[in-house]
Amino acid sequence: MNESMKVKAFAVSAPDLYTLFKDYFNHVQSTKGIQGKKFGETSLDEKEKAINKAFCAELESKVERLGMDDVHYAVNPMVKAFADSMVDAMIDMILPETLLQSVGLIADIRFLDWGDSANFELENNALFNVAKADYRQKNAIFQRLENTNATLAPVAHQVSVISNLFNVLTGRDSIAKYVMKAVRSIESAMLAEAYTAFTTAVTAGATPSALKVANYAETSAITLAETVSAWNQGKKAVFVGTPVALKALLPSNSNYRYTLNDEFIKMGYIPTFNTYDVVPMEQIADYTSTTYGLKLDNTKIFVVSPASDKIVKIAVGGTLSQTSGVYENANLAQTGSVMKAWEVGAITNSIAGYIGTTA
């Protein structure tokens, strides 16, 4: 995991909670089909109970109960402050991995602290001009290629919910589920912004025709991959898109046949097309849609060079949770807000293209 100093300090100060939550996160990821995750054999319900117990024990190691019952202990300002701090660390503990798994192929992600901004240096991809010269000329024209810089400053985003620390202390609510839901909510908002920035940049009207293939054809697809590779300093291109879009990447030879053991039958797409890797992008829900819309276009295959400068840049700032006082609302409910700072932009020195399909 890409862990900040805050998360590393949390791992030292609360090793049991850190270990339990990491195991729980790996287990949840495996249920989503992510391979290679190692976790304990107990059920998710049992792990949630263990995390609640460890969370409460960690709170009591910071603030003594001194005979207080659960209700009075839960409204203690010091208890709420430590609880919010631990929730922040748990969010920051798993958010980097979920982001890298989702958009790491197209986005350069920087993790920052509060008040920091990310500076991205873009190398000049141009080459020096080579001049003809005879033996009587000492030097050609002197040249210098300057790099450029771009800065992204994270902007605060906030999600507010009804929360109740008393329910966590008494085992009625799961702090693990709460954190996972918060991370999923933040991640979905970030992914929506990242995908919008990516597709807008690659499919813009000003995109040169050499980087657009309106209708899929095998030769055109290979030519586009060659173009993207060549103009990204030889860094090999890959085809990326949703599994629906990638189904179009097939040899045009009518003599080609598939068997039940072929990778195309097993995976729904071929993993390599004419020596170029094919990588699926996980489809996500478009939560602005009222008709169960999807965010990623199933009719476009994108061609990018992952080893080159990423098309999208994401600056991820700090996390700050805040819980209201128990008497601030007429129904005595506590409201909690999680503030997370980030900013997304299409900033790159690389080129990318796309292929239209008839999905």
Short mmCIF file of C-alpha atoms in Angstrom, two decimals:
data_model
loop_
_atom_site.label_atom_id
_atom_site.label_comp_id
_atom_site.label_asym_id
_atom_site.label_seq_id
_atom_site.Cartn_x
_atom_site.Cartn_y
_atom_site.Cartn_z
CA MET A 1 0.00 0.00 0.00
CA ASN A 2 0.99 3.61 -0.61
CA GLU A 3 0.95 4.74 3.02
CA SER A 4 1.39 8.25 4.35
CA MET A 5 3.33 9.09 7.48
CA LYS A 6 -0.03 9.50 9.24
CA VAL A 7 -1.03 5.93 8.36
CA LYS A 8 2.39 4.57 9.34
CA ALA A 9 2.07 6.29 12.71
CA PHE A 10 -1.41 4.77 13.07
CA ALA A 11 0.03 1.31 12.35
CA VAL A 12 2.50 1.79 15.21
CA SER A 13 0.06 3.32 17.71
CA ALA A 14 -2.84 0.93 16.96
CA PRO A 15 -1.24 -2.25 15.57
CA ASP A 16 -4.19 -4.55 16.36
CA LEU A 17 -6.76 -2.29 14.71
CA TYR A 18 -4.46 -1.69 11.74
CA THR A 19 -3.88 -5.42 11.18
CA LEU A 20 -7.54 -6.34 11.59
CA PHE A 21 -8.73 -3.64 9.21
CA LYS A 22 -6.12 -4.48 6.60
CA ASP A 23 -7.24 -8.12 6.72
CA TYR A 24 -10.89 -7.02 6.45
CA PHE A 25 -10.11 -4.77 3.47
CA ASN A 26 -8.30 -7.60 1.66
CA HIS A 27 -11.27 -9.88 2.30
CA VAL A 28 -13.72 -7.30 0.90
CA GLN A 29 -11.51 -6.76 -2.16
CA SER A 30 -11.46 -10.51 -2.83
CA THR A 31 -15.27 -10.58 -2.85
CA LYS A 32 -15.07 -8.03 -5.71
CA GLY A 33 -12.98 -10.47 -7.76
CA ILE A 34 -9.56 -8.93 -7.07
CA GLN A 35 -6.98 -11.68 -7.11
CA GLY A 36 -3.98 -12.27 -4.86
CA LYS A 37 -5.41 -10.93 -1.61
CA LYS A 38 -4.44 -12.74 1.60
CA PHE A 39 -6.83 -12.71 4.54
CA GLY A 40 -7.99 -14.77 7.50
CA GLU A 41 -10.61 -17.50 7.23
CA THR A 42 -13.17 -15.97 9.61
CA SER A 43 -16.31 -14.37 8.16
CA LEU A 44 -16.68 -10.68 7.40
CA ASP A 45 -19.26 -10.38 10.20
CA GLU A 46 -16.79 -11.77 12.73
CA LYS A 47 -14.09 -9.44 11.44
CA GLU A 48 -16.39 -6.44 11.79
CA LYS A 49 -17.06 -7.36 15.44
CA ALA A 50 -13.33 -7.75 16.06
CA ILE A 51 -12.64 -4.35 14.47
CA ASN A 52 -15.34 -2.69 16.60
CA LYS A 53 -13.77 -4.26 19.71
CA ALA A 54 -10.27 -3.13 18.72
CA PHE A 55 -11.58 0.36 17.83
CA CYS A 56 -13.19 0.70 21.28
CA ALA A 57 -10.10 -0.65 23.02
CA GLU A 58 -7.95 1.88 21.20
CA LEU A 59 -10.27 4.69 22.26
CA GLU A 60 -10.12 3.60 25.89
CA SER A 61 -6.33 3.50 25.73
CA LYS A 62 -6.44 7.19 24.78
CA VAL A 63 -9.28 8.39 27.02
CA GLU A 64 -10.13 6.55 30.23
CA ARG A 65 -13.78 5.79 30.95
CA LEU A 66 -13.52 6.78 34.63
CA GLY A 67 -16.79 5.00 35.36
CA MET A 68 -18.74 6.61 32.51
CA ASP A 69 -21.38 4.54 30.73
CA ASP A 70 -21.44 4.19 26.95
CA VAL A 71 -23.73 7.18 26.37
CA HIS A 72 -21.68 9.66 28.38
CA TYR A 73 -18.41 8.24 27.09
CA ALA A 74 -19.57 8.58 23.46
CA VAL A 75 -20.37 12.30 23.84
CA ASN A 76 -17.06 13.10 25.54
CA PRO A 77 -15.36 15.66 23.21
CA MET A 78 -11.96 13.99 23.65
CA VAL A 79 -13.40 10.58 22.74
CA LYS A 80 -15.07 11.99 19.62
CA ALA A 81 -11.83 13.72 18.58
CA PHE A 82 -9.79 10.52 18.87
CA ALA A 83 -12.52 8.51 17.13
CA ASP A 84 -12.57 10.95 14.20
CA SER A 85 -8.77 10.82 13.98
CA MET A 86 -8.79 7.02 13.81
CA VAL A 87 -11.49 7.05 11.12
CA ASP A 88 -9.33 9.45 9.07
CA ALA A 89 -6.35 7.11 9.35
CA MET A 90 -8.45 4.09 8.36
CA ILE A 91 -9.75 5.93 5.28
CA ASP A 92 -6.27 7.04 4.24
CA MET A 93 -5.02 3.52 4.86
CA ILE A 94 -7.05 1.91 2.05
CA LEU A 95 -8.00 4.74 -0.34
CA PRO A 96 -4.62 4.81 -2.15
CA GLU A 97 -4.81 1.14 -3.09
CA THR A 98 -8.37 1.38 -4.37
CA LEU A 99 -7.46 4.39 -6.52
CA LEU A 100 -4.31 2.82 -7.95
CA GLN A 101 -6.24 -0.34 -8.84
CA SER A 102 -8.95 1.68 -10.58
CA VAL A 103 -7.15 4.42 -12.53
CA GLY A 104 -3.44 3.77 -12.02
CA LEU A 105 -3.12 2.93 -15.71
CA ILE A 106 -4.21 6.37 -16.92
CA ALA A 107 -3.55 8.61 -13.90
CA ASP A 108 -0.51 9.81 -11.96
CA ILE A 109 -1.72 10.04 -8.35
CA ARG A 110 0.10 12.07 -5.69
CA PHE A 111 -0.84 11.73 -2.02
CA LEU A 112 -0.34 14.91 -0.01
CA ASP A 113 -1.04 16.36 3.41
CA TRP A 114 -3.20 19.32 4.33
CA GLY A 115 -2.01 22.59 2.79
CA ASP A 116 0.25 20.90 0.22
CA SER A 117 -0.05 21.08 -3.56
CA ALA A 118 1.36 18.74 -6.20
CA ASN A 119 3.87 19.94 -8.78
CA PHE A 120 4.09 17.86 -11.95
CA GLU A 121 7.14 18.36 -14.17
CA LEU A 122 6.43 17.64 -17.82
CA GLU A 123 9.48 16.67 -19.80
CA ASN A 124 9.85 18.19 -23.26
CA ASN A 125 9.29 15.31 -25.68
CA ALA A 126 10.76 17.10 -28.67
CA LEU A 127 14.09 16.00 -30.14
CA PHE A 128 17.07 18.15 -31.09
CA ASN A 129 17.29 19.16 -34.71
CA VAL A 130 20.13 17.48 -36.56
CA ALA A 131 21.71 19.83 -39.12
CA LYS A 132 23.80 19.03 -42.12
CA ALA A 133 27.33 20.35 -41.76
CA ASP A 134 30.55 20.18 -43.69
CA TYR A 135 34.04 19.88 -42.33
CA ARG A 136 34.56 23.65 -42.29
CA GLN A 137 31.69 24.31 -39.86
CA LYS A 138 32.63 24.08 -36.22
CA ASN A 139 29.12 24.02 -34.63
CA ALA A 140 25.50 23.75 -35.68
CA ILE A 141 22.84 25.98 -34.12
CA PHE A 142 22.83 25.51 -30.34
CA GLN A 143 19.55 24.24 -28.88
CA ARG A 144 17.93 23.78 -25.49
CA LEU A 145 14.64 22.05 -24.70
CA GLU A 146 12.93 23.38 -21.58
CA ASN A 147 10.57 21.34 -19.41
CA THR A 148 7.29 22.74 -18.15
CA ASN A 149 5.54 22.48 -14.79
CA ALA A 150 1.92 22.23 -13.73
CA THR A 151 0.50 22.51 -10.22
CA LEU A 152 -2.64 20.96 -8.78
CA ALA A 153 -3.93 22.17 -5.42
CA PRO A 154 -6.40 19.77 -3.72
CA VAL A 155 -9.89 21.18 -3.19
CA ALA A 156 -11.96 20.09 -0.19
CA HIS A 157 -14.92 17.78 -0.83
CA GLN A 158 -17.30 16.75 1.91
CA VAL A 159 -19.76 13.98 2.67
CA SER A 160 -22.10 14.39 5.65
CA VAL A 161 -24.02 11.54 7.26
CA ILE A 162 -25.98 10.69 10.38
CA SER A 163 -23.58 8.89 12.69
CA ASN A 164 -23.63 7.62 16.22
CA LEU A 165 -20.48 6.71 18.14
CA PHE A 166 -22.66 5.17 20.87
CA ASN A 167 -23.87 2.54 18.36
CA VAL A 168 -20.26 1.65 17.55
CA LEU A 169 -19.33 1.38 21.22
CA THR A 170 -22.28 -0.93 21.87
CA GLY A 171 -21.78 -3.03 18.74
CA ARG A 172 -24.97 -1.88 16.99
CA ASP A 173 -23.09 -0.30 14.05
CA SER A 174 -19.96 -1.49 12.28
CA ILE A 175 -17.11 1.02 12.08
CA ALA A 176 -15.51 -1.14 9.36
CA LYS A 177 -18.60 -0.90 7.15
CA TYR A 178 -18.81 2.85 7.79
CA VAL A 179 -15.20 3.40 6.70
CA MET A 180 -15.56 1.15 3.65
CA LYS A 181 -18.70 3.04 2.62
CA ALA A 182 -16.94 6.38 3.08
CA VAL A 183 -13.96 5.21 1.01
CA ARG A 184 -16.22 3.83 -1.71
CA SER A 185 -18.13 7.12 -1.84
CA ILE A 186 -14.97 9.21 -2.09
CA GLU A 187 -13.42 6.84 -4.60
CA SER A 188 -16.52 6.94 -6.83
CA ALA A 189 -16.46 10.74 -6.91
CA MET A 190 -12.74 10.75 -7.74
CA LEU A 191 -13.12 8.11 -10.45
CA ALA A 192 -15.97 10.02 -12.07
CA GLU A 193 -13.80 13.14 -12.26
CA ALA A 194 -10.77 11.20 -13.50
CA TYR A 195 -12.68 9.37 -16.24
CA THR A 196 -14.36 12.59 -17.35
CA ALA A 197 -11.01 14.38 -17.57
CA PHE A 198 -9.47 11.45 -19.48
CA THR A 199 -12.22 10.95 -22.04
CA THR A 200 -12.68 14.70 -22.56
CA ALA A 201 -8.97 15.14 -23.26
CA VAL A 202 -8.59 12.13 -25.58
CA THR A 203 -11.82 12.60 -27.55
CA ALA A 204 -11.78 16.40 -27.77
CA GLY A 205 -12.71 18.00 -31.06
CA ALA A 206 -9.20 19.38 -31.36
CA THR A 207 -7.68 15.88 -31.18
CA PRO A 208 -5.74 15.31 -34.45
CA SER A 209 -7.37 12.94 -36.91
CA ALA A 210 -4.28 10.70 -36.74
CA LEU A 211 -5.29 9.84 -33.17
CA LYS A 212 -8.92 9.03 -33.95
CA VAL A 213 -10.32 5.91 -35.59
CA ALA A 214 -14.05 6.40 -36.11
CA ASN A 215 -14.84 2.74 -36.83
CA TYR A 216 -12.82 -0.26 -35.75
CA ALA A 217 -10.66 -2.00 -38.34
CA GLU A 218 -7.72 -4.24 -37.50
CA THR A 219 -5.18 -2.34 -39.61
CA SER A 220 -6.35 1.06 -38.32
CA ALA A 221 -6.13 -0.12 -34.70
CA ILE A 222 -2.58 -1.38 -35.15
CA THR A 223 -1.57 1.82 -36.94
CA LEU A 224 -2.93 3.92 -34.07
CA ALA A 225 -1.01 1.80 -31.53
CA GLU A 226 2.16 2.28 -33.59
CA THR A 227 1.54 6.04 -33.73
CA VAL A 228 0.99 6.39 -29.99
CA SER A 229 4.08 4.27 -29.25
CA ALA A 230 6.33 6.15 -31.70
CA TRP A 231 5.31 9.63 -30.54
CA ASN A 232 5.63 8.67 -26.86
CA GLN A 233 9.36 8.06 -27.22
CA GLY A 234 8.89 4.41 -28.19
CA LYS A 235 7.05 3.51 -24.97
CA LYS A 236 4.73 0.75 -26.08
CA ALA A 237 1.02 1.44 -26.27
CA VAL A 238 -1.75 -0.69 -24.80
CA PHE A 239 -5.42 -0.96 -25.65
CA VAL A 240 -7.71 -0.10 -22.72
CA GLY A 241 -11.46 0.05 -22.41
CA THR A 242 -14.46 -1.66 -20.92
CA PRO A 243 -14.80 -5.42 -21.51
CA VAL A 244 -17.69 -4.66 -23.88
CA ALA A 245 -15.56 -2.35 -26.01
CA LEU A 246 -12.53 -4.67 -25.98
CA LYS A 247 -14.57 -7.49 -27.51
CA ALA A 248 -14.14 -5.66 -30.84
CA LEU A 249 -10.37 -6.24 -30.84
CA LEU A 250 -10.29 -9.36 -32.99
CA PRO A 251 -8.26 -10.47 -36.01
CA SER A 252 -10.09 -9.79 -39.27
CA ASN A 253 -8.95 -13.06 -40.82
CA SER A 254 -12.11 -15.04 -41.56
CA ASN A 255 -10.21 -18.30 -41.09
CA TYR A 256 -9.60 -17.59 -37.41
CA ARG A 257 -11.43 -20.03 -35.10
CA TYR A 258 -12.07 -20.17 -31.35
CA THR A 259 -12.19 -23.17 -29.07
CA LEU A 260 -13.67 -23.43 -25.60
CA ASN A 261 -10.15 -23.16 -24.12
CA ASP A 262 -9.28 -19.92 -25.93
CA GLU A 263 -8.53 -16.91 -23.73
CA PHE A 264 -11.17 -14.89 -25.59
CA ILE A 265 -13.85 -17.36 -24.48
CA LYS A 266 -12.58 -17.41 -20.89
CA MET A 267 -11.98 -13.66 -20.46
CA GLY A 268 -14.30 -12.04 -23.01
CA TYR A 269 -11.40 -10.32 -24.75
CA ILE A 270 -7.94 -11.29 -26.01
CA PRO A 271 -5.13 -10.23 -23.63
CA THR A 272 -2.69 -9.44 -26.46
CA PHE A 273 -3.54 -7.99 -29.86
CA ASN A 274 -0.78 -7.93 -32.48
CA THR A 275 1.89 -7.80 -29.69
CA TYR A 276 0.10 -4.94 -27.86
CA ASP A 277 -1.35 -5.64 -24.40
CA VAL A 278 -5.09 -5.35 -23.88
CA VAL A 279 -6.17 -4.14 -20.42
CA PRO A 280 -9.81 -3.90 -19.25
CA MET A 281 -11.06 -0.88 -17.31
CA GLU A 282 -13.61 -1.58 -14.60
CA GLN A 283 -16.99 -0.09 -15.47
CA ILE A 284 -18.50 2.12 -12.78
CA ALA A 285 -21.99 3.41 -12.11
CA ASP A 286 -22.90 6.94 -13.17
CA TYR A 287 -24.62 8.10 -10.00
CA THR A 288 -25.93 11.21 -11.73
CA SER A 289 -28.06 8.98 -13.94
CA THR A 290 -31.70 8.21 -13.19
CA THR A 291 -31.74 5.24 -15.58
CA TYR A 292 -28.89 3.12 -14.20
CA GLY A 293 -26.36 4.66 -16.55
CA LEU A 294 -22.68 3.68 -16.70
CA LYS A 295 -19.79 6.13 -16.62
CA LEU A 296 -17.41 4.59 -19.18
CA ASP A 297 -18.23 4.59 -22.88
CA ASN A 298 -18.73 1.01 -24.11
CA THR A 299 -18.18 2.14 -27.71
CA LYS A 300 -14.60 3.39 -27.41
CA ILE A 301 -11.23 1.66 -27.05
CA PHE A 302 -8.46 3.95 -25.85
CA VAL A 303 -4.81 3.64 -26.84
CA VAL A 304 -2.32 4.91 -24.23
CA SER A 305 1.29 4.38 -23.23
CA PRO A 306 1.30 3.57 -19.49
CA ALA A 307 5.11 3.87 -19.28
CA SER A 308 4.89 7.41 -20.64
CA ASP A 309 3.53 10.43 -18.81
CA LYS A 310 -0.01 9.63 -17.62
CA ILE A 311 -2.83 11.58 -19.25
CA VAL A 312 -4.56 12.45 -15.96
CA LYS A 313 -3.05 13.86 -12.79
CA ILE A 314 -4.71 13.53 -9.38
CA ALA A 315 -3.59 15.39 -6.27
CA VAL A 316 -5.05 13.77 -3.14
CA GLY A 317 -4.90 15.83 0.04
CA GLY A 318 -5.74 15.18 3.67
CA THR A 319 -8.78 13.72 5.41
CA LEU A 320 -10.65 15.39 8.26
CA SER A 321 -13.64 13.86 10.05
CA GLN A 322 -15.84 15.89 12.35
CA THR A 323 -18.72 14.79 14.57
CA SER A 324 -21.35 17.18 15.93
CA GLY A 325 -22.30 17.48 19.56
CA VAL A 326 -25.01 15.17 20.84
CA TYR A 327 -27.29 18.09 21.79
CA GLU A 328 -26.94 20.08 18.55
CA ASN A 329 -29.94 18.36 16.94
CA ALA A 330 -33.48 18.21 18.35
CA ASN A 331 -33.64 14.42 17.96
CA LEU A 332 -30.24 14.05 19.66
CA ALA A 333 -28.79 12.45 16.50
CA GLN A 334 -25.12 13.09 15.80
CA THR A 335 -24.10 14.23 12.34
CA GLY A 336 -20.70 13.36 11.01
CA SER A 337 -18.81 14.86 8.09
CA VAL A 338 -15.80 13.46 6.29
CA MET A 339 -13.82 16.08 4.42
CA LYS A 340 -11.39 14.88 1.75
CA ALA A 341 -9.34 17.14 -0.48
CA TRP A 342 -8.41 16.32 -4.08
CA GLU A 343 -8.13 17.81 -7.54
CA VAL A 344 -8.10 16.20 -10.98
CA GLY A 345 -6.75 17.52 -14.26
CA ALA A 346 -5.75 16.35 -17.74
CA ILE A 347 -2.11 17.40 -17.75
CA THR A 348 0.43 15.50 -19.82
CA ASN A 349 3.20 15.59 -22.39
CA SER A 350 2.05 12.27 -23.90
CA ILE A 351 -0.40 11.51 -26.67
CA ALA A 352 -3.28 9.04 -26.67
CA GLY A 353 -5.98 8.05 -29.12
CA TYR A 354 -9.24 6.19 -29.38
CA ILE A 355 -11.06 3.74 -31.62
CA GLY A 356 -14.80 3.79 -32.10
CA THR A 357 -16.63 0.46 -31.97
CA THR A 358 -20.18 -0.68 -32.53
CA ALA A 359 -20.77 -2.18 -29.08
#
